[in-house]
Structures are given as C-alpha cells and as structure tokens.
C-alpha cells in the first residue's frame, strides 16, 4: 500500500486578507445580451452624442454673439433743431422766459400739416406732436425720435450759500462743509423761492395743457431731495396721465456732478421712500450713496459719459416718445452736450424741451464715435489731494468743477487750508479773481 500523504498546511490569513480562488474559464457564467442592445449603443455613439455636442456649440455661439452685440452696441444721439427757440444761436439764455414763450416752441408750419391740419384748426403743439409721431412711424427700426422735457430743480439752500460767499470761496471751502450758521445744505432742500419756482412750473404746465402739449409718458427724477421735491410740486395734481398718483422713477445717474460738494450727496434709500413713498426706485438702487466721495470731484468728461449712459439706458428700455427728466444744471448741461445741442444754461426752476434723434449702431466706431466708458471709471480723475506739512492742498484742473450756477473755473488753482484764518474769514489769496471777505463758518 502506498501511504497517504497529509495535505500541505496553508499558512493562516493575515487580518482581512481575502482568499484568492482562481476561476477557471470553464466556470465563468455565460449570458447573451438582450435583443437590440448593440444597436442602441451604436445609435447613442454615432447619433445622439454628436448631436448634443453640435447643439451645445450652437447655443454657446449664439450666447457669445448676443453678449458681443450687447457690449458693442450704442446709440448715436443728436438734437433735431429748428423747432424751439432754445435751439437758435440768437436766443439769450440769460433773458429767455420759458413760461411766456410756450416753452420755446417756434410758431411755424410743418410738412405734415397738409395731411393732419389742412383747415388750420389745430394748435402748434398738436401739429408738432403729429410730426414727431410721423417721424417715428416712417423711420427705420434702429431710429427713433424722443421729446425730452428737461427741468432744473428750484432754488436750493446751496444756491443761496454760493451767491452769498461767491463761487470761488464756495467751491474751495464752503461747499465742503455741511452748512453754516444759517443752516445745512447736505442734500440741499428747496428754499421758499425754490418752492415758488416749482409752483410756477406747475402753472406753466397747466397753461400748456390748454395748448394741447403732448403729455409726458414717462417721468424720471434725480435722487437728490431738491429734485424730488421740484418734480412733486411741478406735476402733482395736473390733469395728465401718471400724475395721480405721481410716480416718477428715481434714477441714480441723473444726479448732479458727483463728489466734494456735500450738497450733491444723496440721502439713503429708506429716507427717500419715507418722504416720497409713491416714487419708484430703480432696480439696483443702493441703500446708501455709493457715488459720493468727499475728496474727489467728477470731471465734466466723466459726467458727460454718465449722462450718456443714462440716456442709453432710458432709450433702450423705455419706448415712450415724450419723457420728462427733473435734474440739475450740471446734468442738463451734459445731456445737451451728448445730444449735440448748443450750450444753454437754465436758471433754477426752468424747463427746456429738446427733440432728440437716436440711431442704434451695431458696433462702436461705425460713425467715428467711440464707445463710452462707464462714468464710475472716470470719477475724480482730474482731481488730486496732496499734503505739504500742515497744509492740505486741493488742486482742481480745468473743467474739474462745475459750479451750481453753470459757470466753470477758467484755470487750474491750488487752494491751501492755511489760507483760511482760524476765525473763518478769508483774506485776499493769490488767485486770479481774489477772495471777497466771508463770514465765519460753523
């Protein structure tokens, strides 16, 4: 007999080590794929996946094209002259009376009179409204005509202070303060005279309503208090659409030249709505003033860009033809500038209508007009604050300051804090115009 050998002992497994048991080929399970599975996989690989890729590429391309067109498109704006006295070089802004002159509408005939008013029974405003609507109806999809009613706020306490101290002293010292012994001018409010000027504008609108002036279809207002109040006094109670209740849209970019002057800082969103709860605050309007800077003053160029952006925004999203804007001397100066209107300074409480033609251009540079940068990028670029010993100097370059009376400084000047004695009075400084003595400040 052959002795049986004992099986070789296996070494014990270590820890969680799994025992390896080879699976012979003959022991592998065999299964047939379900019918049609091969075709489905072939269809997915050759048709569905490529189709999805193509759709993704097309959608991405369309989105990029849309973004490209949006970023490059802009409006070319120009004033259509010959309809208002304010367009004419012979009209003197200092003596012009908008109330007595039918808002400046020139008494004349139009080419459209033959079809609209062959018997001559319509008012001048009715015939002018028909002409504008006809221009819009006959223009292409990229061209439009808008009649802007630009109204400046009534007199504010800051205007009184500037007259009292003089423009130079106001610009370099008093405008930087919150007020004087007579009161405050931060986000300046209307004086009794300013309220009366807004009431005059209200009555002027009533008269023009009798003359069949085309109603404003949209109302926009600066967020500064003097404009909020002027718009309310001017339009509330008029027998016009959208004035009962009067609900203008508050636009951040419609404000006065930004920076330095405390009168040009705005109140909080909460404070505005508390005083004017019916007003509509535009989307994205910050609670606190995001633009005011106590050390930098917006240049005229930056202000022009800001107001151009404002008009582009309004003309793009508001298809109405007759639009009211209640604003400031600086803002209106820039609107006239970017619409190629002649310079025309408005007194406090005054109104100027402007017929504006806009042409949508697909890309910048088509007409030699460069696309404008945003106003925020240019705020204060023309101002510098420097320190020398104990003296703080403010340098303002040409056109860096737009005084509230519409006049610009004629040359660069540097004003030192040491020029102002401790008692608040100012002696003669070495400037072109010199100083007038002013009373102590707060």
XYZ file of C-alpha atoms in Angstrom:
442
model
C 0.000 0.000 0.000
C 1.120 3.477 -0.748
C 0.829 5.609 2.320
C -1.454 8.615 2.069
C 0.290 11.965 2.390
C -1.287 14.571 4.537
C -2.317 17.770 2.705
C 0.112 20.680 2.932
C -0.974 23.072 5.592
C -1.963 26.510 4.390
C -0.496 29.499 6.160
C -3.061 31.392 8.187
C -4.605 34.508 6.518
C -3.493 37.838 7.842
C -6.131 40.251 9.050
C -8.787 40.987 6.447
C -6.855 39.401 3.611
C -9.199 37.682 1.191
C -8.528 34.185 -0.006
C -7.794 34.121 -3.712
C -9.592 31.375 -5.591
C -8.905 31.342 -9.329
C -11.922 30.960 -11.510
C -11.404 28.613 -14.386
C -12.579 29.785 -17.796
C -14.971 26.914 -17.962
C -16.561 28.086 -14.760
C -17.344 31.685 -15.958
C -21.043 32.370 -16.384
C -22.202 32.969 -19.925
C -25.122 35.241 -20.817
C -26.383 36.634 -24.112
C -27.043 40.433 -24.354
C -30.697 41.432 -24.614
C -32.005 41.885 -28.148
C -31.328 45.367 -29.616
C -28.739 46.421 -27.013
C -25.957 46.576 -29.553
C -27.969 48.784 -31.875
C -28.878 51.140 -29.020
C -25.239 51.578 -28.081
C -24.317 52.145 -31.713
C -27.095 54.745 -32.084
C -26.006 56.604 -28.939
C -22.376 56.759 -30.010
C -22.944 57.679 -33.648
C -26.033 59.934 -33.465
C -27.163 61.210 -30.061
C -23.811 62.221 -28.562
C -22.600 64.097 -31.688
C -25.998 65.813 -31.967
C -25.799 67.015 -28.369
C -22.296 68.335 -28.979
C -23.464 70.262 -32.054
C -26.417 71.780 -30.148
C -24.110 72.806 -27.292
C -21.711 74.523 -29.686
C -24.555 76.361 -31.457
C -26.132 77.593 -28.206
C -22.761 78.743 -26.855
C -22.052 80.578 -30.101
C -25.413 82.347 -30.047
C -24.869 83.426 -26.444
C -21.421 84.783 -27.280
C -22.824 86.664 -30.272
C -25.581 88.169 -28.130
C -23.103 89.266 -25.476
C -20.807 90.703 -28.136
C -23.612 92.691 -29.748
C -24.792 93.975 -26.385
C -21.353 95.138 -25.339
C -20.608 96.903 -28.609
C -23.979 98.402 -29.498
C -24.644 102.015 -28.587
C -26.806 104.937 -29.602
C -25.776 107.967 -31.574
C -27.715 110.931 -30.213
C -28.310 114.284 -31.866
C -30.640 117.255 -31.470
C -33.114 117.956 -34.247
C -33.028 121.742 -34.412
C -35.406 124.307 -35.848
C -38.376 123.651 -33.575
C -37.525 125.501 -30.347
C -36.170 128.981 -29.691
C -33.562 127.472 -27.385
C -32.043 125.812 -30.473
C -31.373 129.185 -32.081
C -27.968 130.883 -31.578
C -29.713 134.256 -31.272
C -31.668 133.230 -28.157
C -30.020 134.543 -24.984
C -30.259 132.007 -22.113
C -29.906 134.776 -19.515
C -33.051 136.614 -20.610
C -35.148 133.797 -22.077
C -38.535 133.210 -20.410
C -39.779 129.670 -20.962
C -43.168 130.457 -19.390
C -44.041 133.361 -21.693
C -42.723 131.675 -24.847
C -44.813 128.495 -24.986
C -41.825 126.526 -23.608
C -39.898 127.890 -26.590
C -41.935 126.130 -29.307
C -41.492 128.102 -32.534
C -44.668 129.140 -34.343
C -44.185 127.648 -37.797
C -45.657 125.253 -40.334
C -44.645 121.608 -40.801
C -44.607 119.391 -43.870
C -47.168 117.148 -42.168
C -49.726 119.958 -41.737
C -51.312 119.303 -45.126
C -52.496 115.846 -44.110
C -53.113 116.477 -40.404
C -54.453 120.025 -40.271
C -55.496 121.229 -43.725
C -58.023 123.657 -42.206
C -55.560 125.182 -39.719
C -57.642 124.403 -36.626
C -55.047 122.518 -34.605
C -52.721 124.071 -32.022
C -48.982 124.361 -32.559
C -48.359 121.588 -30.015
C -50.886 119.248 -31.652
C -49.254 119.677 -35.037
C -45.792 119.201 -33.537
C -46.880 116.024 -31.745
C -48.265 114.656 -35.009
C -44.983 115.470 -36.768
C -42.936 113.572 -34.164
C -45.214 110.540 -34.334
C -44.991 110.633 -38.124
C -41.183 110.756 -37.974
C -41.170 107.683 -35.744
C -43.648 105.839 -37.941
C -41.590 106.465 -41.071
C -38.140 105.874 -39.582
C -36.380 102.524 -39.607
C -36.326 100.121 -36.647
C -32.998 101.492 -35.435
C -34.017 105.166 -35.469
C -36.322 106.940 -33.037
C -37.290 110.475 -32.076
C -37.897 111.483 -28.434
C -39.036 114.777 -26.986
C -37.271 115.359 -23.676
C -38.701 117.845 -21.195
C -35.648 118.785 -19.114
C -36.498 120.613 -15.896
C -33.999 122.053 -13.437
C -34.815 121.967 -9.726
C -35.922 125.114 -7.928
C -33.542 127.167 -5.830
C -31.880 125.227 -3.004
C -30.116 126.427 0.109
C -26.772 125.602 -1.504
C -27.566 128.063 -4.318
C -28.156 130.793 -1.742
C -24.882 129.976 0.016
C -22.913 130.086 -3.238
C -24.310 133.515 -4.073
C -23.537 134.716 -0.566
C -19.930 133.526 -0.410
C -19.027 133.761 -4.100
C -18.326 130.870 -6.448
C -14.587 130.589 -5.724
C -14.982 130.591 -1.954
C -17.896 128.196 -2.303
C -16.019 125.733 -4.498
C -12.815 125.598 -2.482
C -14.137 125.813 1.076
C -17.793 126.255 1.946
C -19.143 123.541 -0.372
C -17.012 121.017 1.532
C -18.845 121.775 4.784
C -22.268 120.592 5.894
C -23.567 124.129 6.327
C -23.096 127.423 8.142
C -24.808 129.305 10.960
C -27.851 129.773 8.733
C -28.498 126.078 8.187
C -27.366 122.941 6.379
C -27.029 122.201 2.672
C -26.228 118.479 2.752
C -28.515 117.001 0.062
C -29.846 120.536 -0.145
C -33.560 121.211 0.100
C -35.633 123.855 -1.658
C -35.833 127.363 -0.277
C -39.197 129.172 -0.242
C -38.077 130.774 -3.511
C -37.338 127.323 -4.940
C -40.786 126.088 -3.934
C -42.332 129.119 -5.656
C -40.304 128.383 -8.813
C -41.636 124.815 -8.881
C -45.168 126.175 -8.453
C -44.517 128.461 -11.425
C -43.531 125.406 -13.455
C -46.775 123.714 -12.352
C -48.850 126.631 -13.626
C -46.804 126.756 -16.844
C -47.658 123.112 -17.479
C -51.335 123.850 -16.831
C -51.219 126.574 -19.486
C -49.505 124.301 -21.978
C -52.080 121.575 -21.318
C -54.689 124.028 -22.555
C -52.490 124.412 -25.644
C -52.576 120.606 -26.105
C -48.925 119.935 -25.285
C -48.143 116.206 -25.586
C -48.193 114.669 -22.115
C -45.020 113.163 -20.708
C -45.463 109.402 -20.894
C -42.571 108.696 -18.523
C -41.114 110.654 -15.616
C -37.558 110.376 -14.277
C -36.038 112.271 -11.376
C -32.663 112.679 -9.691
C -32.381 111.114 -6.208
C -31.323 114.429 -4.646
C -34.002 115.989 -2.464
C -34.284 119.296 -4.324
C -35.240 117.402 -7.499
C -37.594 115.002 -5.729
C -39.447 117.999 -4.300
C -39.424 120.012 -7.543
C -40.887 117.114 -9.532
C -43.606 116.573 -6.940
C -44.654 120.235 -6.840
C -44.481 120.581 -10.625
C -46.542 117.560 -11.645
C -48.824 116.512 -8.783
C -52.425 117.476 -9.426
C -52.058 118.112 -13.151
C -54.743 116.537 -15.293
C -52.234 114.374 -17.102
C -51.645 110.620 -17.173
C -49.380 109.193 -14.469
C -49.661 112.226 -12.171
C -52.401 110.947 -9.828
C -50.637 109.404 -8.110
C -47.404 110.884 -9.394
C -44.876 108.046 -9.529
C -41.624 109.063 -11.245
C -38.680 106.688 -11.455
C -35.706 107.709 -9.317
C -32.510 107.320 -11.378
C -29.097 107.333 -9.698
C -27.262 108.543 -12.805
C -29.482 111.618 -13.197
C -27.874 113.382 -10.224
C -25.649 116.454 -10.119
C -21.862 116.477 -10.581
C -20.568 113.935 -8.055
C -18.132 114.485 -5.210
C -16.668 117.104 -2.839
C -19.753 119.306 -2.534
C -21.869 117.986 0.326
C -24.989 119.421 -1.306
C -24.537 116.829 -4.055
C -24.551 113.809 -1.736
C -27.867 111.991 -1.531
C -29.948 110.669 1.330
C -30.483 106.973 1.977
C -32.993 104.922 0.020
C -35.034 104.495 3.201
C -35.192 108.266 3.752
C -36.253 108.897 0.138
C -39.086 106.370 0.324
C -40.185 107.664 3.720
C -40.712 111.143 2.253
C -41.900 110.046 -1.212
C -43.458 106.584 -0.779
C -45.169 106.657 -4.192
C -41.912 107.165 -6.077
C -40.453 104.183 -7.932
C -36.849 103.374 -7.064
C -34.967 101.849 -9.980
C -33.586 98.319 -9.640
C -30.140 98.127 -8.074
C -30.511 101.419 -6.181
C -28.220 101.170 -3.138
C -29.378 101.957 0.386
C -26.532 104.408 0.994
C -24.948 106.765 -1.526
C -22.386 104.678 -3.461
C -21.012 107.501 -5.626
C -20.315 110.492 -3.401
C -16.644 110.981 -2.498
C -15.614 113.723 -0.093
C -12.153 114.002 -1.692
C -12.799 113.679 -5.425
C -14.901 115.714 -7.848
C -16.316 114.272 -11.050
C -14.893 115.846 -14.223
C -17.079 117.236 -16.993
C -15.956 114.399 -19.278
C -16.924 111.772 -16.720
C -20.264 113.470 -16.135
C -20.931 113.519 -19.888
C -20.219 109.779 -20.041
C -22.538 109.163 -17.090
C -25.416 111.091 -18.646
C -24.808 109.398 -21.989
C -25.123 106.060 -20.187
C -28.343 107.283 -18.583
C -29.898 108.215 -21.934
C -28.755 104.932 -23.452
C -30.446 103.101 -20.577
C -33.692 105.062 -20.894
C -33.867 104.919 -24.690
C -33.124 101.185 -24.696
C -35.686 100.150 -22.083
C -38.350 102.853 -22.397
C -40.089 103.009 -25.755
C -42.163 106.094 -24.906
C -41.721 109.198 -27.030
C -42.415 112.046 -24.579
C -40.212 111.902 -21.494
C -39.765 114.222 -18.508
C -36.478 114.437 -16.587
C -36.129 116.583 -13.449
C -32.447 117.172 -12.798
C -29.652 119.706 -12.195
C -27.681 122.321 -14.100
C -24.662 120.035 -14.454
C -26.701 117.007 -15.512
C -28.709 119.036 -18.034
C -25.515 120.632 -19.355
C -24.174 117.132 -20.055
C -27.424 115.960 -21.653
C -27.277 118.934 -24.015
C -23.615 118.165 -24.694
C -24.079 114.478 -25.565
C -27.125 115.240 -27.730
C -25.166 117.905 -29.656
C -27.418 120.741 -28.510
C -25.998 124.242 -28.190
C -24.971 125.347 -24.712
C -27.989 126.701 -22.883
C -27.750 127.368 -19.147
C -31.029 127.013 -17.259
C -31.982 129.102 -14.271
C -33.344 127.331 -11.214
C -36.837 126.012 -11.889
C -36.597 126.462 -15.675
C -37.590 123.967 -18.392
C -36.134 123.234 -21.829
C -37.641 120.816 -24.387
C -35.190 119.002 -26.696
C -36.113 116.873 -29.711
C -33.551 114.058 -29.807
C -32.876 111.656 -32.656
C -31.266 108.348 -31.707
C -29.731 105.811 -34.067
C -28.772 102.361 -32.795
C -25.333 101.380 -34.081
C -24.317 97.721 -34.045
C -20.661 98.337 -33.250
C -18.636 101.205 -31.890
C -16.700 103.312 -34.343
C -19.139 102.962 -37.252
C -19.736 106.694 -37.202
C -16.461 107.752 -35.695
C -17.964 107.825 -32.218
C -16.028 105.810 -29.695
C -17.944 103.687 -27.251
C -18.151 105.497 -23.941
C -16.608 104.038 -20.811
C -18.713 103.902 -17.686
C -18.819 107.058 -15.655
C -17.632 105.368 -12.477
C -14.250 104.616 -14.069
C -13.632 108.330 -14.619
C -14.897 109.779 -11.351
C -12.457 112.265 -9.984
C -9.584 111.518 -12.317
C -8.899 115.226 -12.744
C -8.550 115.972 -9.040
C -5.682 115.407 -6.640
C -5.311 115.889 -2.906
C -1.798 116.406 -1.631
C -0.314 117.242 1.738
C 2.614 119.552 2.419
C 3.498 119.954 6.079
C 0.357 121.073 7.880
C -1.256 122.415 4.730
C -3.814 120.385 2.821
C -3.960 121.367 -0.820
C -6.677 120.733 -3.306
C -5.829 121.032 -6.982
C -8.662 121.286 -9.445
C -7.853 121.197 -13.129
C -9.709 122.904 -15.916
C -13.327 121.729 -16.127
C -12.957 119.651 -12.978
C -15.560 121.706 -11.166
C -18.989 122.634 -12.460
C -20.338 125.331 -10.138
C -24.051 125.244 -9.498
C -24.574 128.428 -11.498
C -23.377 126.696 -14.660
C -20.015 128.503 -14.874
C -16.766 126.562 -14.996
C -13.479 127.535 -13.439
C -11.264 129.117 -16.065
C -7.852 127.885 -14.943
C -6.196 125.458 -12.518
C -5.845 126.757 -8.983
C -4.414 125.401 -5.754
C -6.086 126.443 -2.536
C -4.344 125.829 0.780
C -6.117 125.262 4.039
C -3.722 127.721 5.683
C -5.233 130.491 3.554
C -8.314 130.303 5.754
C -7.712 132.029 9.111
C -8.831 130.341 12.288
C -11.771 132.731 12.661
C -13.235 131.514 9.376
C -12.698 134.707 7.394
C -10.670 134.690 4.205
C -8.146 137.356 3.274
C -7.021 138.090 -0.256
C -5.393 134.964 -1.682
C -3.138 134.951 -4.691
C -5.675 133.782 -7.235
C -6.848 135.312 -10.476
C -10.086 136.634 -9.065
C -9.068 137.029 -5.410
C -11.416 136.496 -2.479
C -14.198 138.524 -1.041
C -14.293 138.588 2.747
C -16.689 135.956 4.052
C -18.247 135.450 7.424
C -17.092 132.826 9.932
C -18.104 129.267 9.232
C -19.566 126.751 11.649
